[in-house]
XYZ file of N, CA and C in Angstrom:
300
model
N 200.768 150.245 189.909
C 201.290 150.979 188.851
C 199.917 152.482 189.390
N 198.646 151.832 189.627
C 197.106 152.524 189.765
C 197.205 153.644 190.511
N 198.387 152.606 191.705
C 198.492 154.135 192.683
C 199.107 155.003 192.709
N 200.528 154.581 192.121
C 201.639 155.700 191.872
C 201.265 156.613 190.607
N 200.011 156.281 190.119
C 199.519 157.637 189.400
C 198.404 158.350 189.445
N 197.845 157.792 190.373
C 196.873 158.280 190.876
C 196.594 159.358 191.481
N 198.207 160.049 192.210
C 198.049 161.970 192.147
C 197.890 162.309 190.900
N 198.351 161.603 190.072
C 198.322 162.768 188.818
C 197.068 162.248 187.793
N 196.110 161.718 188.311
C 195.397 160.921 187.234
C 194.187 162.624 187.660
N 194.761 163.212 188.710
C 193.031 164.028 189.127
C 193.379 165.609 188.110
N 194.876 165.698 187.596
C 195.266 167.442 186.758
C 195.306 166.227 185.460
N 193.870 165.244 185.050
C 193.917 164.731 183.512
C 192.715 164.101 183.872
N 191.895 164.959 183.588
C 190.752 164.107 183.374
C 189.639 163.160 182.366
N 189.782 161.925 182.720
C 189.774 161.151 181.381
C 190.977 160.570 180.957
N 192.089 160.615 182.013
C 192.760 159.592 181.355
C 192.801 158.160 182.647
N 192.741 157.262 181.982
C 192.445 155.847 182.805
C 194.824 155.420 183.203
N 194.264 155.335 184.646
C 196.099 155.279 185.543
C 195.960 153.754 185.422
N 194.880 152.244 184.358
C 195.478 151.233 184.162
C 196.710 151.094 183.361
N 197.400 150.465 183.466
C 198.630 150.233 182.471
C 197.576 148.772 181.436
N 198.142 149.332 179.994
C 197.768 148.721 179.289
C 198.863 147.189 178.785
N 200.181 148.181 178.719
C 201.041 147.483 178.651
C 201.967 147.931 179.014
N 203.483 146.872 179.433
C 204.624 147.291 179.916
C 205.478 146.867 179.831
N 206.614 146.912 178.506
C 207.744 146.511 177.994
C 209.106 146.772 178.958
N 209.702 145.597 178.815
C 211.290 146.860 179.652
C 212.514 146.176 178.525
N 213.359 147.342 178.604
C 214.181 146.877 177.485
C 213.834 146.932 176.094
N 213.448 148.233 176.037
C 212.882 149.228 174.721
C 213.745 148.634 173.709
N 213.890 148.841 172.549
C 214.803 149.806 171.691
C 214.740 150.543 170.850
N 215.438 152.178 170.636
C 214.715 152.538 169.651
C 216.078 151.814 168.180
N 215.445 152.038 167.235
C 216.310 151.596 166.408
C 215.422 151.966 165.043
N 216.619 152.522 163.884
C 216.156 153.216 163.119
C 216.064 151.615 162.316
N 215.682 151.807 160.841
C 215.208 150.874 159.669
C 216.938 150.638 159.332
N 217.463 151.399 159.500
C 219.105 151.469 158.309
C 220.255 151.472 159.636
N 219.736 151.320 161.146
C 220.197 151.348 162.226
C 221.637 152.646 163.120
N 221.052 153.920 161.980
C 221.971 155.240 162.219
C 220.941 156.025 162.725
N 221.619 156.660 163.365
C 220.877 157.623 164.785
C 219.428 158.425 163.733
N 218.752 159.182 164.051
C 217.857 160.554 163.150
C 218.056 161.300 163.739
N 218.822 162.605 163.446
C 219.417 163.357 163.818
C 218.781 164.923 162.604
N 218.358 166.116 162.912
C 218.123 166.998 161.388
C 216.740 167.605 162.030
N 215.934 167.854 161.254
C 215.266 169.296 161.468
C 213.791 167.467 160.761
N 212.545 167.515 161.333
C 211.698 166.822 160.755
C 211.544 166.834 159.097
N 211.112 167.993 158.794
C 211.031 168.338 157.599
C 211.444 169.604 156.821
N 212.754 170.129 155.920
C 212.862 171.345 155.688
C 212.000 172.317 156.372
N 212.102 173.183 157.064
C 211.133 174.158 157.706
C 211.018 174.393 158.643
N 210.577 172.637 159.352
C 210.012 172.721 160.304
C 210.699 173.057 161.702
N 210.315 173.144 162.499
C 210.401 173.619 164.129
C 211.136 172.508 164.999
N 210.592 171.305 164.276
C 210.708 170.392 165.594
C 212.356 169.624 164.637
N 212.844 169.405 165.906
C 213.971 168.424 165.742
C 214.128 167.395 166.470
N 214.586 165.861 165.487
C 214.562 164.985 166.103
C 215.980 164.207 166.293
N 216.273 163.986 167.239
C 217.473 163.342 167.807
C 216.817 161.912 168.419
N 216.651 160.910 168.092
C 216.059 159.874 168.353
C 217.122 158.548 167.439
N 216.403 157.237 167.513
C 217.130 156.660 166.813
C 217.888 155.384 167.439
N 219.009 155.455 168.424
C 219.915 155.487 169.212
C 220.376 153.902 169.594
N 219.281 153.010 170.083
C 219.125 151.253 169.969
C 219.678 151.310 171.335
N 219.858 152.058 172.097
C 220.381 153.140 173.706
C 222.108 152.785 174.107
N 222.739 153.356 172.586
C 224.299 153.354 172.680
C 224.733 155.035 172.427
N 223.410 155.751 172.525
C 224.034 157.129 172.551
C 224.322 157.657 172.871
N 223.978 157.472 174.358
C 224.472 157.898 175.896
C 226.330 158.672 175.271
N 226.804 157.942 174.797
C 228.658 157.900 174.418
C 228.557 158.800 173.381
N 227.878 158.806 172.477
C 227.020 160.477 171.455
C 226.417 161.142 172.309
N 226.440 161.016 172.980
C 225.611 162.244 173.755
C 226.502 163.590 173.036
N 227.277 163.879 173.767
C 227.749 165.248 173.657
C 227.720 165.987 172.167
N 227.808 165.172 171.416
C 228.115 165.248 170.178
C 226.457 165.449 169.136
N 226.072 164.529 169.668
C 224.851 164.484 169.591
C 223.160 166.391 169.589
N 224.386 166.549 171.303
C 223.282 167.672 171.858
C 224.031 169.159 170.971
N 225.127 168.745 170.637
C 226.023 170.109 170.049
C 225.467 170.145 168.470
N 225.285 169.067 167.384
C 224.574 168.690 166.400
C 223.480 169.538 166.525
N 222.325 169.208 167.367
C 220.803 169.386 167.844
C 221.015 171.548 168.331
N 222.104 171.640 168.664
C 221.906 172.823 169.215
C 222.361 173.588 167.962
N 223.396 172.665 167.585
C 223.908 174.263 166.233
C 222.369 174.004 164.768
N 221.539 172.757 164.868
C 220.487 172.759 163.985
C 219.722 173.981 164.531
N 219.171 174.169 166.059
C 218.299 174.797 166.367
C 218.518 175.949 166.374
N 219.869 176.943 166.189
C 220.637 177.833 165.782
C 220.413 178.482 164.546
N 220.572 177.529 163.606
C 221.144 177.641 162.375
C 222.044 177.847 162.126
N 223.236 177.420 162.406
C 224.456 177.356 163.011
C 224.715 175.736 161.965
N 226.064 175.791 160.693
C 226.473 174.935 160.018
C 226.858 173.972 161.145
N 226.157 172.455 161.017
C 226.748 171.676 162.099
C 228.032 171.011 161.356
N 228.979 170.766 162.346
C 230.136 170.626 162.372
C 230.610 168.734 161.629
N 229.948 168.648 161.327
C 230.041 167.600 159.946
C 228.681 167.213 159.061
N 228.818 166.672 157.790
C 227.801 166.423 157.148
C 226.871 165.343 157.859
N 225.528 165.927 157.867
C 224.025 165.258 158.262
C 223.316 164.414 157.397
N 223.994 164.631 156.533
C 222.667 163.933 154.845
C 222.484 162.479 155.478
N 223.561 161.807 156.431
C 222.959 160.046 156.386
C 222.169 160.291 157.788
N 222.027 161.181 158.166
C 221.320 161.113 159.166
C 219.720 161.795 159.066
N 219.602 162.073 158.541
C 218.388 163.288 158.440
C 216.783 162.000 158.026
N 216.310 162.861 159.452
C 214.756 161.479 159.643
C 214.105 161.898 157.975
N 214.210 162.980 157.292
C 213.610 162.442 156.045
C 213.753 161.672 155.313
N 215.632 160.438 155.430
C 215.635 159.790 154.276
C 214.586 158.765 154.196
N 213.328 158.554 154.473
C 213.176 157.006 155.447
C 212.111 157.744 154.198
N 211.790 158.801 153.333
C 210.243 160.009 153.197
C 209.988 158.286 151.715
N 208.698 157.809 151.105
C 208.862 157.323 150.248
C 209.538 157.387 148.582
N 209.767 158.610 148.369
C 210.762 159.014 147.316
C 212.070 158.678 147.579
N 213.004 157.881 149.308
C 213.994 158.011 149.126
C 213.800 156.232 149.548
N 215.280 155.979 148.834
C 215.450 154.834 149.172
C 215.874 154.370 150.036
N 215.533 152.611 151.135
C 216.406 152.831 152.242
C 217.409 151.704 151.877
N 218.592 152.486 152.508
C 219.904 151.605 152.195
C 219.999 150.720 153.871
N 220.821 150.001 153.718
C 220.418 149.306 155.158
C 222.026 148.880 154.856
N 222.745 148.792 156.077
C 224.198 148.706 156.276
C 224.679 147.391 156.232
N 225.533 147.400 156.075
C 226.439 145.933 155.910
C 226.172 144.820 157.424
N 225.785 143.786 157.576
C 225.510 142.769 158.771
C 224.000 143.027 159.315
N 223.150 143.926 159.078
C 221.722 143.677 159.165
C 220.843 143.133 158.583
């Protein structure tokens, strides 16, 4: 691993090329099992499209189109409230899906 990182290390002074930890097959999943898709918060320039637990590849065309619609200020082709990243804010209750 260190040998693979060495050529890039010179461009990042202070970067330690030694691996601290490695995990295979990490899963990105939200607490309620739904995607995260939307602006980080109202008015944010950051659009989040994540939490797909590895099965997002089959939804990629729709996720990409929705992310583009958000970025362009267009009305998304579906209601995205249930995917809003802000749904995990402290003042909003978390609803877990059936079977989780």
